[in-house]
mmCIF file of C-alpha atoms in Angstrom:
data_model
loop_
_atom_site.group_PDB
_atom_site.id
_atom_site.type_symbol
_atom_site.label_atom_id
_atom_site.label_comp_id
_atom_site.label_asym_id
_atom_site.label_seq_id
_atom_site.Cartn_x
_atom_site.Cartn_y
_atom_site.Cartn_z
ATOM 1 C CA MET A 13 60.312 26.675 18.976
ATOM 2 C CA THR A 14 60.037 28.029 22.514
ATOM 3 C CA ASP A 15 57.485 29.878 24.632
ATOM 4 C CA ALA A 16 57.037 30.586 28.335
ATOM 5 C CA VAL A 17 54.809 27.564 28.979
ATOM 6 C CA THR A 18 57.091 25.164 27.102
ATOM 7 C CA THR A 19 60.095 26.574 28.968
ATOM 8 C CA GLY A 20 58.253 25.985 32.240
ATOM 9 C CA ILE A 21 57.461 22.386 31.303
ATOM 10 C CA LYS A 22 61.098 21.741 30.469
ATOM 11 C CA ALA A 23 62.201 23.321 33.766
ATOM 12 C CA ALA A 24 59.841 21.020 35.676
ATOM 13 C CA TYR A 25 61.486 17.937 34.171
ATOM 14 C CA ASP A 26 64.915 19.382 34.917
ATOM 15 C CA ALA A 27 63.860 19.820 38.561
ATOM 16 C CA VAL A 28 62.288 16.380 39.094
ATOM 17 C CA ASP A 29 62.961 13.378 36.866
ATOM 18 C CA TYR A 30 59.900 11.575 35.559
ATOM 19 C CA ASP A 31 59.622 7.900 36.486
ATOM 20 C CA CYS A 32 58.894 6.325 33.106
ATOM 21 C CA THR A 33 57.481 2.861 32.520
ATOM 22 C CA ALA A 34 55.996 0.807 29.712
ATOM 23 C CA TYR A 35 52.302 1.510 29.123
ATOM 24 C CA PRO A 36 50.607 -1.579 27.609
ATOM 25 C CA GLN A 37 47.479 0.310 26.500
ATOM 26 C CA SER A 38 49.593 2.262 24.018
ATOM 27 C CA HIS A 39 51.398 -0.717 22.449
ATOM 28 C CA PRO A 40 50.971 -0.760 18.634
ATOM 29 C CA ASP A 41 50.066 -4.450 18.761
ATOM 30 C CA ARG A 42 47.107 -3.578 20.973
ATOM 31 C CA LEU A 43 46.220 -0.548 18.852
ATOM 32 C CA ARG A 44 46.216 -2.624 15.670
ATOM 33 C CA THR A 45 44.024 -5.293 17.276
ATOM 34 C CA VAL A 46 41.469 -2.766 18.537
ATOM 35 C CA ALA A 47 41.479 -0.876 15.221
ATOM 36 C CA ARG A 48 40.805 -4.068 13.269
ATOM 37 C CA MET A 49 37.967 -4.912 15.674
ATOM 38 C CA PHE A 50 36.330 -1.668 14.553
ATOM 39 C CA GLY A 51 36.967 -2.109 10.829
ATOM 40 C CA VAL A 52 40.231 -0.209 10.378
ATOM 41 C CA ASP A 53 42.946 -2.152 8.556
ATOM 42 C CA ALA A 54 45.843 -0.770 10.579
ATOM 43 C CA PRO A 55 49.383 -1.287 9.216
ATOM 44 C CA PRO A 56 51.294 -4.485 10.045
ATOM 45 C CA LEU A 57 53.802 -4.148 12.849
ATOM 46 C CA ALA A 58 56.808 -5.977 11.414
ATOM 47 C CA GLU A 59 58.101 -2.913 9.533
ATOM 48 C CA ALA A 60 55.978 -0.154 11.052
ATOM 49 C CA ASN A 61 57.197 3.381 11.708
ATOM 50 C CA VAL A 62 56.353 4.342 15.290
ATOM 51 C CA LEU A 63 56.586 7.785 16.892
ATOM 52 C CA GLU A 64 56.213 8.469 20.604
ATOM 53 C CA VAL A 65 55.637 12.087 21.566
ATOM 54 C CA GLY A 66 56.766 12.882 25.102
ATOM 55 C CA CYS A 67 58.708 9.629 25.258
ATOM 56 C CA GLY A 68 60.693 10.395 28.427
ATOM 57 C CA ASP A 69 63.581 7.962 28.755
ATOM 58 C CA GLY A 70 62.019 5.633 26.189
ATOM 59 C CA SER A 71 60.917 2.956 28.657
ATOM 60 C CA ASN A 72 57.747 2.455 26.634
ATOM 61 C CA LEU A 73 59.190 2.875 23.135
ATOM 62 C CA ILE A 74 62.338 0.791 23.649
ATOM 63 C CA SER A 75 60.306 -2.272 24.577
ATOM 64 C CA ILE A 76 58.345 -1.893 21.321
ATOM 65 C CA ALA A 77 61.560 -1.593 19.291
ATOM 66 C CA ASP A 78 62.978 -4.686 20.962
ATOM 67 C CA ALA A 79 59.841 -6.723 20.201
ATOM 68 C CA PHE A 80 59.727 -5.645 16.541
ATOM 69 C CA PRO A 81 63.316 -5.386 15.219
ATOM 70 C CA GLY A 82 62.070 -4.592 11.703
ATOM 71 C CA ALA A 83 60.112 -1.559 12.928
ATOM 72 C CA THR A 84 61.558 1.957 13.168
ATOM 73 C CA CYS A 85 60.858 3.665 16.483
ATOM 74 C CA VAL A 86 61.450 7.383 17.097
ATOM 75 C CA GLY A 87 60.836 9.287 20.313
ATOM 76 C CA CYS A 88 60.871 12.993 21.101
ATOM 77 C CA ASP A 89 60.799 14.836 24.414
ATOM 78 C CA LEU A 90 61.922 18.135 25.963
ATOM 79 C CA ALA A 91 63.823 16.504 28.850
ATOM 80 C CA PRO A 92 67.533 16.170 27.930
ATOM 81 C CA ARG A 93 68.483 13.952 30.906
ATOM 82 C CA ALA A 94 65.732 11.478 30.112
ATOM 83 C CA ILE A 95 66.685 11.346 26.427
ATOM 84 C CA GLU A 96 70.358 10.857 27.285
ATOM 85 C CA SER A 97 69.501 8.018 29.662
ATOM 86 C CA GLY A 98 67.238 6.336 27.104
ATOM 87 C CA ASN A 99 69.779 6.541 24.295
ATOM 88 C CA ALA A 100 72.386 5.010 26.602
ATOM 89 C CA LEU A 101 70.030 2.082 27.218
ATOM 90 C CA ILE A 102 69.400 1.729 23.486
ATOM 91 C CA ALA A 103 73.138 1.570 22.850
ATOM 92 C CA ALA A 104 73.685 -0.921 25.674
ATOM 93 C CA ALA A 105 70.907 -3.132 24.309
ATOM 94 C CA GLY A 106 72.399 -2.998 20.808
ATOM 95 C CA LEU A 107 69.170 -1.752 19.241
ATOM 96 C CA THR A 108 69.590 -0.141 15.831
ATOM 97 C CA ASN A 109 65.917 0.584 15.134
ATOM 98 C CA CYS A 110 65.223 3.069 17.931
ATOM 99 C CA SER A 111 66.343 6.659 18.547
ATOM 100 C CA LEU A 112 65.322 9.347 21.029
ATOM 101 C CA HIS A 113 65.621 13.076 20.376
ATOM 102 C CA VAL A 114 65.434 16.283 22.399
ATOM 103 C CA GLN A 115 62.809 17.746 20.123
ATOM 104 C CA ASP A 116 59.682 19.895 20.211
ATOM 105 C CA LEU A 117 57.022 18.114 18.159
ATOM 106 C CA ARG A 118 56.300 21.426 16.433
ATOM 107 C CA ASP A 119 59.762 21.226 14.887
ATOM 108 C CA LEU A 120 59.765 17.515 14.070
ATOM 109 C CA PRO A 121 62.043 17.095 11.023
ATOM 110 C CA PRO A 122 60.427 15.929 7.747
ATOM 111 C CA SER A 123 63.288 13.433 7.472
ATOM 112 C CA PHE A 124 61.567 11.311 10.126
ATOM 113 C CA GLY A 125 58.988 10.483 7.468
ATOM 114 C CA ALA A 126 55.402 9.291 7.947
ATOM 115 C CA PHE A 127 54.246 7.189 10.874
ATOM 116 C CA ASP A 128 52.020 4.138 11.066
ATOM 117 C CA TYR A 129 51.545 4.520 14.806
ATOM 118 C CA VAL A 130 51.840 7.605 17.009
ATOM 119 C CA ILE A 131 51.792 7.409 20.801
ATOM 120 C CA ALA A 132 51.059 10.511 22.891
ATOM 121 C CA HIS A 133 50.505 9.269 26.435
ATOM 122 C CA GLY A 134 50.325 11.822 29.235
ATOM 123 C CA PHE A 135 50.776 14.676 26.769
ATOM 124 C CA TYR A 136 47.538 16.242 25.496
ATOM 125 C CA SER A 137 46.313 17.533 28.875
ATOM 126 C CA TRP A 138 49.726 18.793 29.973
ATOM 127 C CA VAL A 139 50.597 21.152 27.121
ATOM 128 C CA PRO A 140 49.189 24.537 25.982
ATOM 129 C CA SER A 141 46.423 24.716 23.387
ATOM 130 C CA GLU A 142 48.768 25.582 20.512
ATOM 131 C CA VAL A 143 50.774 22.412 21.174
ATOM 132 C CA ARG A 144 47.579 20.342 21.262
ATOM 133 C CA ASP A 145 46.758 21.831 17.861
ATOM 134 C CA ALA A 146 50.257 20.994 16.652
ATOM 135 C CA LEU A 147 49.796 17.395 17.764
ATOM 136 C CA MET A 148 46.557 17.114 15.806
ATOM 137 C CA ARG A 149 48.185 18.660 12.730
ATOM 138 C CA LEU A 150 51.027 16.195 13.014
ATOM 139 C CA LEU A 151 48.580 13.273 13.200
ATOM 140 C CA ALA A 152 46.662 14.631 10.224
ATOM 141 C CA THR A 153 49.695 15.234 8.015
ATOM 142 C CA ARG A 154 52.362 12.768 9.127
ATOM 143 C CA MET A 155 50.420 9.519 9.618
ATOM 144 C CA THR A 156 50.040 6.927 6.879
ATOM 145 C CA PRO A 157 46.508 6.500 5.425
ATOM 146 C CA HIS A 158 45.490 3.736 7.864
ATOM 147 C CA GLY A 159 47.732 4.929 10.681
ATOM 148 C CA VAL A 160 46.527 4.837 14.270
ATOM 149 C CA ALA A 161 47.300 7.240 17.114
ATOM 150 C CA PHE A 162 46.998 6.691 20.844
ATOM 151 C CA VAL A 163 46.207 9.937 22.684
ATOM 152 C CA SER A 164 45.423 9.940 26.401
ATOM 153 C CA TYR A 165 44.035 12.905 28.329
ATOM 154 C CA ASN A 166 42.284 13.918 31.547
ATOM 155 C CA THR A 167 38.546 13.502 31.119
ATOM 156 C CA HIS A 168 35.569 15.347 32.598
ATOM 157 C CA PRO A 169 33.437 14.944 34.599
ATOM 158 C CA GLY A 170 35.540 12.486 36.628
ATOM 159 C CA ASN A 171 38.549 14.792 36.655
ATOM 160 C CA ARG A 172 36.614 17.297 38.790
ATOM 161 C CA ILE A 173 37.497 15.186 41.856
ATOM 162 C CA ARG A 174 41.185 15.215 40.965
ATOM 163 C CA GLN A 175 41.031 18.946 40.342
ATOM 164 C CA ILE A 176 39.887 19.608 43.904
ATOM 165 C CA ALA A 177 43.049 18.025 45.269
ATOM 166 C CA SER A 178 45.301 19.716 42.695
ATOM 167 C CA ASP A 179 43.825 23.165 43.349
ATOM 168 C CA ALA A 180 44.244 22.703 47.113
ATOM 169 C CA MET A 181 47.886 21.656 46.705
ATOM 170 C CA HIS A 182 48.669 24.606 44.444
ATOM 171 C CA TRP A 183 47.182 27.047 46.948
ATOM 172 C CA HIS A 184 48.948 25.517 49.953
ATOM 173 C CA ALA A 185 52.304 25.497 48.127
ATOM 174 C CA ARG A 186 51.826 28.927 46.497
ATOM 175 C CA ASN A 187 54.815 30.499 48.280
ATOM 176 C CA SER A 188 57.244 27.656 47.621
ATOM 177 C CA THR A 189 60.377 28.608 45.746
ATOM 178 C CA SER A 190 61.632 25.153 44.736
ATOM 179 C CA ALA A 191 60.335 21.771 43.634
ATOM 180 C CA ALA A 192 61.352 20.277 46.982
ATOM 181 C CA GLU A 193 59.391 22.932 48.912
ATOM 182 C CA THR A 194 56.370 22.487 46.653
ATOM 183 C CA LEU A 195 56.355 18.738 47.196
ATOM 184 C CA ARG A 196 56.784 19.097 50.972
ATOM 185 C CA ALA A 197 53.923 21.582 51.256
ATOM 186 C CA SER A 198 51.692 19.508 48.994
ATOM 187 C CA ARG A 199 52.228 16.343 51.033
ATOM 188 C CA GLU A 200 51.559 18.305 54.214
ATOM 189 C CA LEU A 201 48.215 19.431 52.817
ATOM 190 C CA LEU A 202 47.279 15.972 51.519
ATOM 191 C CA GLN A 203 48.039 14.287 54.832
ATOM 192 C CA MET A 204 46.006 16.860 56.737
ATOM 193 C CA MET A 205 43.005 16.554 54.411
ATOM 194 C CA ALA A 206 43.110 12.756 54.606
ATOM 195 C CA MET A 207 42.760 12.728 58.403
ATOM 196 C CA PRO A 208 39.424 11.417 59.716
ATOM 197 C CA GLY A 209 37.005 13.867 61.268
ATOM 198 C CA ALA A 210 33.474 15.187 61.168
ATOM 199 C CA THR A 211 32.233 16.963 58.039
ATOM 200 C CA GLN A 212 29.289 19.292 57.725
ATOM 201 C CA TRP A 213 28.137 17.405 54.626
ATOM 202 C CA ALA A 214 28.518 13.616 54.750
ATOM 203 C CA PRO A 215 29.517 13.178 51.044
ATOM 204 C CA ASP A 216 32.653 15.233 51.753
ATOM 205 C CA ASN A 217 34.020 12.101 53.427
ATOM 206 C CA ALA A 218 34.315 10.573 49.946
ATOM 207 C CA LEU A 219 37.156 12.985 49.176
ATOM 208 C CA ARG A 220 39.395 11.664 51.953
ATOM 209 C CA PRO A 221 40.515 8.528 50.037
ATOM 210 C CA GLU A 222 41.479 10.788 47.100
ATOM 211 C CA PHE A 223 43.744 12.892 49.326
ATOM 212 C CA ALA A 224 45.126 9.816 51.098
ATOM 213 C CA GLU A 225 45.998 8.075 47.817
ATOM 214 C CA ARG A 226 47.774 11.124 46.461
ATOM 215 C CA ALA A 227 49.833 11.433 49.640
ATOM 216 C CA THR A 228 51.389 8.029 48.850
ATOM 217 C CA ARG A 229 52.398 8.928 45.294
ATOM 218 C CA SER A 230 56.016 9.283 44.241
ATOM 219 C CA ASP A 231 57.545 12.737 43.822
ATOM 220 C CA SER A 232 57.502 12.129 40.082
ATOM 221 C CA ALA A 233 53.784 11.353 39.900
ATOM 222 C CA LEU A 234 52.805 14.141 42.270
ATOM 223 C CA TYR A 235 54.939 16.826 40.618
ATOM 224 C CA HIS A 236 54.345 15.955 36.965
ATOM 225 C CA ASP A 237 50.798 14.595 37.032
ATOM 226 C CA ASP A 238 49.010 16.455 39.830
ATOM 227 C CA LEU A 239 50.964 19.692 40.170
ATOM 228 C CA ALA A 240 51.807 20.179 36.499
ATOM 229 C CA VAL A 241 50.956 23.410 34.713
ATOM 230 C CA PRO A 242 49.119 23.160 32.357
ATOM 231 C CA ASN A 243 46.933 20.313 33.617
ATOM 232 C CA ASP A 244 43.685 20.509 31.685
ATOM 233 C CA ALA A 245 40.758 18.160 31.288
ATOM 234 C CA PHE A 246 38.228 17.766 28.475
ATOM 235 C CA TYR A 247 34.895 16.155 27.844
ATOM 236 C CA PHE A 248 35.024 13.268 25.402
ATOM 237 C CA HIS A 249 32.947 15.209 22.849
ATOM 238 C CA GLU A 250 35.440 18.101 22.996
ATOM 239 C CA PHE A 251 38.368 15.814 22.232
ATOM 240 C CA VAL A 252 36.509 14.132 19.355
ATOM 241 C CA ALA A 253 35.520 17.520 17.913
ATOM 242 C CA HIS A 254 39.143 18.669 18.052
ATOM 243 C CA ALA A 255 40.241 15.559 16.194
ATOM 244 C CA GLN A 256 37.490 15.896 13.582
ATOM 245 C CA ALA A 257 38.430 19.540 12.961
ATOM 246 C CA HIS A 258 41.753 18.186 11.673
ATOM 247 C CA GLY A 259 40.180 15.448 9.550
ATOM 248 C CA LEU A 260 40.832 12.729 12.138
ATOM 249 C CA HIS A 261 38.366 10.145 13.394
ATOM 250 C CA TYR A 262 37.934 8.452 16.759
ATOM 251 C CA ILE A 263 38.147 4.662 16.454
ATOM 252 C CA ALA A 264 37.774 3.320 19.980
ATOM 253 C CA ASP A 265 39.262 3.366 23.442
ATOM 254 C CA SER A 266 42.447 1.340 23.740
ATOM 255 C CA ASP A 267 40.786 -0.465 26.636
ATOM 256 C CA VAL A 268 37.433 -1.324 25.052
ATOM 257 C CA ARG A 269 35.975 -2.168 28.471
ATOM 258 C CA MET A 270 36.105 1.570 29.282
ATOM 259 C CA MET A 271 33.937 2.615 26.335
#
């Protein structure tokens, strides 16, 4: 299934590779522990079926497959180079319980079965509304009865600060015709806005560290996290309502200290 937004997302990952890494907050072992803390008897991990949506090169999923050789781990992403790189690593590591696929989640084959754990990190806020709906439908129809999903997203009201920087970068780089030009113009703007100087309103000084921190980010983080389109944020109650509309229930934050 393709559309203009999805095509644009794929083109962005073709232009600039995403620097993937393991994300401990999404690990099924952690998810099971937190779920059981809140009264949900999540499936055991030894033979669990795990799906990662937007898996990149599998840096997160491969480590899970290696730790639990009896589990079945499947990843899907729209970035062919990342998937090719991840599958090469899987082959080199001799893992037989992990596979990565160039696949739109809306077309996820029924042959993949049901999942005990689904990971969607850095996905929900960066896709169009119909894909967010598709993710929720997938969780509602393809998870086992006590399955647990990890879904991260940009959250209001805190994201308003980030949005200021993102909007400024988009405007400054509006005439760029390539990823390299966009990144150059964005860094130029960030460095200028981070410079010390007088402000008419003293609280505006609080924005300077935000611009300065972004100026130090890698091309990958800047292009795919800050300059991505879409790049939406939601209030917690909006996310919970979306989940409940599909018969899903919020359990807890993966990092319970953040609740």
